PDB file of C-alpha atoms and ligand atoms in Angstrom:
ATOM      1  CA  UNK A   1      -3.772 -52.764  19.550  1.00 60.00           C
ATOM      2  CA  UNK A   2      -2.293 -52.898  16.056  1.00 69.00           C
ATOM      3  CA  UNK A   3      -5.791 -52.574  14.535  1.00 73.00           C
ATOM      4  CA  UNK A   4      -6.649 -49.606  16.565  1.00 75.00           C
ATOM      5  CA  UNK A   5      -3.357 -47.873  15.545  1.00 78.00           C
ATOM      6  CA  UNK A   6      -4.168 -48.472  11.877  1.00 78.00           C
ATOM      7  CA  UNK A   7      -7.704 -47.142  12.340  1.00 79.00           C
ATOM      8  CA  UNK A   8      -6.491 -43.989  13.917  1.00 79.00           C
ATOM      9  CA  UNK A   9      -4.001 -43.349  11.145  1.00 77.00           C
ATOM     10  CA  UNK A  10      -6.759 -43.807   8.540  1.00 75.00           C
ATOM     11  CA  UNK A  11      -9.067 -41.577  10.597  1.00 76.00           C
ATOM     12  CA  UNK A  12      -6.428 -38.765  10.730  1.00 76.00           C
ATOM     13  CA  UNK A  13      -5.740 -39.054   6.997  1.00 71.00           C
ATOM     14  CA  UNK A  14      -9.496 -38.928   6.152  1.00 73.00           C
ATOM     15  CA  UNK A  15     -10.158 -36.046   8.535  1.00 71.00           C
ATOM     16  CA  UNK A  16      -7.219 -33.998   7.164  1.00 71.00           C
ATOM     17  CA  UNK A  17      -8.419 -34.604   3.597  1.00 75.00           C
ATOM     18  CA  UNK A  18     -11.946 -33.485   4.395  1.00 70.00           C
ATOM     19  CA  UNK A  19     -10.756 -30.304   6.202  1.00 70.00           C
ATOM     20  CA  UNK A  20      -8.379 -29.554   3.287  1.00 74.00           C
ATOM     21  CA  UNK A  21     -11.188 -29.928   0.708  1.00 68.00           C
ATOM     22  CA  UNK A  22     -13.676 -27.766   2.669  1.00 69.00           C
ATOM     23  CA  UNK A  23     -11.083 -25.037   3.189  1.00 67.00           C
ATOM     24  CA  UNK A  24     -10.442 -25.132  -0.525  1.00 66.00           C
ATOM     25  CA  UNK A  25     -14.173 -24.676  -1.294  1.00 64.00           C
ATOM     26  CA  UNK A  26     -14.440 -21.923   1.242  1.00 60.00           C
ATOM     27  CA  UNK A  27     -11.616 -20.034  -0.276  1.00 58.00           C
ATOM     28  CA  UNK A  28     -13.104 -20.291  -3.766  1.00 52.00           C
ATOM     29  CA  UNK A  29     -16.511 -19.214  -2.593  1.00 58.00           C
ATOM     30  CA  UNK A  30     -15.289 -16.208  -0.743  1.00 69.00           C
ATOM     31  CA  UNK A  31     -13.071 -14.499  -3.269  1.00 91.00           C
ATOM     32  CA  UNK A  32     -14.291 -11.061  -4.075  1.00 96.00           C
ATOM     33  CA  UNK A  33     -14.410  -9.528  -7.532  1.00 97.00           C
ATOM     34  CA  UNK A  34     -11.405  -7.445  -6.611  1.00 97.00           C
ATOM     35  CA  UNK A  35      -9.280 -10.455  -5.565  1.00 97.00           C
ATOM     36  CA  UNK A  36     -10.275 -12.378  -8.721  1.00 97.00           C
ATOM     37  CA  UNK A  37      -9.509  -9.282 -10.868  1.00 98.00           C
ATOM     38  CA  UNK A  38      -6.029  -8.996  -9.353  1.00 98.00           C
ATOM     39  CA  UNK A  39      -5.493 -12.671  -9.893  1.00 97.00           C
ATOM     40  CA  UNK A  40      -6.648 -13.019 -13.449  1.00 98.00           C
ATOM     41  CA  UNK A  41      -6.941  -9.659 -15.140  1.00 98.00           C
ATOM     42  CA  UNK A  42      -4.609  -7.044 -13.706  1.00 98.00           C
ATOM     43  CA  UNK A  43      -1.572  -8.382 -15.521  1.00 98.00           C
ATOM     44  CA  UNK A  44      -3.035  -6.982 -18.724  1.00 98.00           C
ATOM     45  CA  UNK A  45      -5.436  -4.449 -17.213  1.00 98.00           C
ATOM     46  CA  UNK A  46      -3.518  -2.738 -14.422  1.00 97.00           C
ATOM     47  CA  UNK A  47      -5.645  -0.025 -12.851  1.00 96.00           C
ATOM     48  CA  UNK A  48      -8.278  -0.764 -15.455  1.00 97.00           C
ATOM     49  CA  UNK A  49      -5.923   0.058 -18.308  1.00 97.00           C
ATOM     50  CA  UNK A  50      -4.843  -2.240 -21.183  1.00 98.00           C
ATOM     51  CA  UNK A  51      -1.128  -2.919 -21.763  1.00 98.00           C
ATOM     52  CA  UNK A  52      -1.759  -4.676 -25.090  1.00 98.00           C
ATOM     53  CA  UNK A  53      -4.476  -2.461 -26.707  1.00 97.00           C
ATOM     54  CA  UNK A  54      -4.547   1.023 -25.031  1.00 96.00           C
ATOM     55  CA  UNK A  55      -7.775   1.796 -26.909  1.00 96.00           C
ATOM     56  CA  UNK A  56      -9.627  -0.950 -25.089  1.00 97.00           C
ATOM     57  CA  UNK A  57      -9.251  -0.124 -21.421  1.00 97.00           C
ATOM     58  CA  UNK A  58     -11.882  -0.933 -18.790  1.00 97.00           C
ATOM     59  CA  UNK A  59     -12.811   2.743 -18.433  1.00 96.00           C
ATOM     60  CA  UNK A  60     -16.366   3.742 -19.139  1.00 94.00           C
ATOM     61  CA  UNK A  61     -15.691   5.690 -22.337  1.00 94.00           C
ATOM     62  CA  UNK A  62     -13.871   2.782 -23.953  1.00 96.00           C
ATOM     63  CA  UNK A  63     -16.408   0.198 -22.766  1.00 96.00           C
ATOM     64  CA  UNK A  64     -19.327   2.241 -24.103  1.00 94.00           C
ATOM     65  CA  UNK A  65     -17.430   2.842 -27.419  1.00 95.00           C
ATOM     66  CA  UNK A  66     -16.987  -0.903 -27.710  1.00 95.00           C
ATOM     67  CA  UNK A  67     -20.647  -1.679 -26.746  1.00 96.00           C
ATOM     68  CA  UNK A  68     -19.862  -3.221 -23.373  1.00 96.00           C
ATOM     69  CA  UNK A  69     -22.686  -1.848 -21.264  1.00 94.00           C
ATOM     70  CA  UNK A  70     -23.719  -4.466 -18.700  1.00 95.00           C
ATOM     71  CA  UNK A  71     -22.018  -7.128 -16.514  1.00 95.00           C
ATOM     72  CA  UNK A  72     -23.262  -9.713 -19.002  1.00 97.00           C
ATOM     73  CA  UNK A  73     -21.249  -7.980 -21.724  1.00 97.00           C
ATOM     74  CA  UNK A  74     -18.098  -8.137 -19.594  1.00 97.00           C
ATOM     75  CA  UNK A  75     -18.670 -11.869 -18.848  1.00 98.00           C
ATOM     76  CA  UNK A  76     -19.123 -12.451 -22.582  1.00 98.00           C
ATOM     77  CA  UNK A  77     -15.774 -10.756 -23.157  1.00 98.00           C
ATOM     78  CA  UNK A  78     -14.132 -13.135 -20.592  1.00 98.00           C
ATOM     79  CA  UNK A  79     -15.632 -16.188 -22.254  1.00 98.00           C
ATOM     80  CA  UNK A  80     -14.956 -15.083 -25.907  1.00 98.00           C
ATOM     81  CA  UNK A  81     -12.307 -12.362 -25.751  1.00 98.00           C
ATOM     82  CA  UNK A  82     -10.942 -10.290 -28.671  1.00 97.00           C
ATOM     83  CA  UNK A  83      -7.399 -10.731 -29.982  1.00 97.00           C
ATOM     84  CA  UNK A  84      -4.645 -10.720 -27.402  1.00 98.00           C
ATOM     85  CA  UNK A  85      -6.902 -11.500 -24.377  1.00 98.00           C
ATOM     86  CA  UNK A  86      -6.870 -14.841 -22.541  1.00 98.00           C
ATOM     87  CA  UNK A  87     -10.152 -16.718 -22.707  1.00 98.00           C
ATOM     88  CA  UNK A  88     -11.568 -17.735 -19.287  1.00 98.00           C
ATOM     89  CA  UNK A  89     -13.728 -20.846 -19.287  1.00 97.00           C
ATOM     90  CA  UNK A  90     -16.110 -21.793 -16.443  1.00 97.00           C
ATOM     91  CA  UNK A  91     -13.529 -24.138 -14.941  1.00 97.00           C
ATOM     92  CA  UNK A  92     -11.106 -21.213 -14.466  1.00 96.00           C
ATOM     93  CA  UNK A  93     -13.723 -18.604 -13.483  1.00 97.00           C
ATOM     94  CA  UNK A  94     -17.205 -19.804 -12.474  1.00 96.00           C
ATOM     95  CA  UNK A  95     -20.294 -17.844 -13.544  1.00 96.00           C
ATOM     96  CA  UNK A  96     -20.637 -16.467 -10.040  1.00 96.00           C
ATOM     97  CA  UNK A  97     -17.001 -15.383  -9.946  1.00 96.00           C
ATOM     98  CA  UNK A  98     -17.283 -13.889 -13.433  1.00 97.00           C
ATOM     99  CA  UNK A  99     -20.294 -11.850 -12.156  1.00 97.00           C
ATOM    100  CA  UNK A 100     -18.258 -10.614  -9.146  1.00 97.00           C
ATOM    101  CA  UNK A 101     -15.433  -9.526 -11.519  1.00 98.00           C
ATOM    102  CA  UNK A 102     -17.810  -7.768 -13.841  1.00 97.00           C
ATOM    103  CA  UNK A 103     -19.524  -5.922 -11.043  1.00 96.00           C
ATOM    104  CA  UNK A 104     -16.133  -4.964  -9.662  1.00 97.00           C
ATOM    105  CA  UNK A 105     -15.064  -3.640 -13.104  1.00 97.00           C
ATOM    106  CA  UNK A 106     -18.154  -1.373 -13.371  1.00 94.00           C
ATOM    107  CA  UNK A 107     -17.900  -0.213  -9.757  1.00 94.00           C
ATOM    108  CA  UNK A 108     -14.163   0.491  -9.826  1.00 95.00           C
ATOM    109  CA  UNK A 109     -13.512   1.815 -13.310  1.00 92.00           C
ATOM    110  CA  UNK A 110     -16.900   2.996 -14.637  1.00 75.00           C
ATOM    111  CA  UNK A 111     -16.243   6.615 -14.067  1.00 66.00           C
TER     112      UNK A 111
HETATM  113  C1  HEC B 204      -3.272 -11.550 -21.656  1.00 62.03           C
HETATM  114  C2  HEC B 204      -3.757 -10.208 -21.404  1.00 62.03           C
HETATM  115  C3  HEC B 204      -5.163 -10.055 -20.902  1.00 62.03           C
HETATM  116  C4  HEC B 204      -5.769 -10.593 -19.751  1.00 62.03           C
HETATM  117  C5  HEC B 204      -5.146 -11.561 -18.764  1.00 62.03           C
HETATM  118  C6  HEC B 204      -7.088 -10.073 -19.664  1.00 62.03           C
HETATM  119  N1  HEC B 204      -7.382  -9.237 -20.730  1.00 62.03           N
HETATM  120 FE1  HEC B 204      -9.060  -8.258 -21.055  1.00 62.03          FE
HETATM  121  N2  HEC B 204      -8.321  -7.541 -22.856  1.00 62.03           N
HETATM  122  C7  HEC B 204      -7.039  -7.792 -23.317  1.00 62.03           C
HETATM  123  C8  HEC B 204      -6.943  -7.258 -24.644  1.00 62.03           C
HETATM  124  C9  HEC B 204      -5.728  -7.360 -25.563  1.00 62.03           C
HETATM  125  C10 HEC B 204      -8.183  -6.668 -24.996  1.00 62.03           C
HETATM  126  C11 HEC B 204      -8.615  -6.056 -26.287  1.00 62.03           C
HETATM  127  C12 HEC B 204      -9.222  -7.179 -27.155  1.00 62.03           C
HETATM  128  C13 HEC B 204      -9.820  -6.696 -28.431  1.00 62.03           C
HETATM  129  O1  HEC B 204      -9.142  -6.126 -29.254  1.00 62.03           O
HETATM  130  O2  HEC B 204     -11.107  -6.817 -28.618  1.00 62.03           O
HETATM  131  C14 HEC B 204      -9.014  -6.843 -23.820  1.00 62.03           C
HETATM  132  C15 HEC B 204     -10.319  -6.348 -23.678  1.00 62.03           C
HETATM  133  C16 HEC B 204     -11.122  -6.453 -22.598  1.00 62.03           C
HETATM  134  C17 HEC B 204     -12.414  -5.874 -22.394  1.00 62.03           C
HETATM  135  C18 HEC B 204     -13.080  -4.939 -23.444  1.00 62.03           C
HETATM  136  C19 HEC B 204     -12.525  -3.567 -23.182  1.00 62.03           C
HETATM  137  C20 HEC B 204     -12.937  -2.538 -24.230  1.00 62.03           C
HETATM  138  O3  HEC B 204     -12.852  -1.324 -23.891  1.00 62.03           O
HETATM  139  O4  HEC B 204     -13.492  -2.956 -25.279  1.00 62.03           O
HETATM  140  C21 HEC B 204     -12.862  -6.251 -21.185  1.00 62.03           C
HETATM  141  C22 HEC B 204     -14.222  -5.870 -20.577  1.00 62.03           C
HETATM  142  C23 HEC B 204     -11.897  -7.057 -20.602  1.00 62.03           C
HETATM  143  N3  HEC B 204     -10.785  -7.193 -21.413  1.00 62.03           N
HETATM  144  C24 HEC B 204     -11.938  -7.630 -19.305  1.00 62.03           C
HETATM  145  C25 HEC B 204     -11.062  -8.553 -18.812  1.00 62.03           C
HETATM  146  C26 HEC B 204     -11.251  -9.222 -17.581  1.00 62.03           C
HETATM  147  C27 HEC B 204     -12.453  -9.129 -16.713  1.00 62.03           C
HETATM  148  C28 HEC B 204     -10.152 -10.037 -17.398  1.00 62.03           C
HETATM  149  C29 HEC B 204      -9.868 -11.010 -16.269  1.00 62.03           C
HETATM  150  C30 HEC B 204     -10.884 -12.039 -16.097  1.00 62.03           C
HETATM  151  C31 HEC B 204      -9.271  -9.821 -18.553  1.00 62.03           C
HETATM  152  N4  HEC B 204      -9.829  -8.866 -19.356  1.00 62.03           N
HETATM  153  C32 HEC B 204      -7.967 -10.372 -18.648  1.00 62.03           C
HETATM  154  C33 HEC B 204      -6.076  -8.434 -22.664  1.00 62.03           C
HETATM  155  C34 HEC B 204      -6.199  -9.164 -21.490  1.00 62.03           C
END
């Protein structure tokens, strides 16, 4: 009886851990560019602006003026930013997430 009790406890712990890990992955995989932007970028770029350097907003005219024309350019900025911006490595924002954010930036602010 005692052995069965122990086995059930272990089973429940293992099961819970697996569910927790899968939920975690699911959450990471399903975040949209908009959610990621709110999480990582909007502190300094609220509404696509720039609270630190007002000449470098995420609006089209500034991006073009600063030679940021494609999603790849935005991702490059995230990986190796200019002065005052946090660098985001692949552990913080995966390539796929970075792509989602970049696409969101162009869709949302590229007017
Ligand atoms: C701590 C504040 C801060 C955070 C957080 C931040 N940025 Fe920035 N960002 C800046 C500053 C400051 C600049 C201007 C840097 C420079 O002088 O080149 C900038 C510039 C940029 C530019 C170039 C804009 C232009 O017109 O030249 C892009 C694109 C950009 N950020 C995207 C992002 C994205 C995407 C995120 C989130 C993943 C992010 N930033 C998070 C502060 C921040």
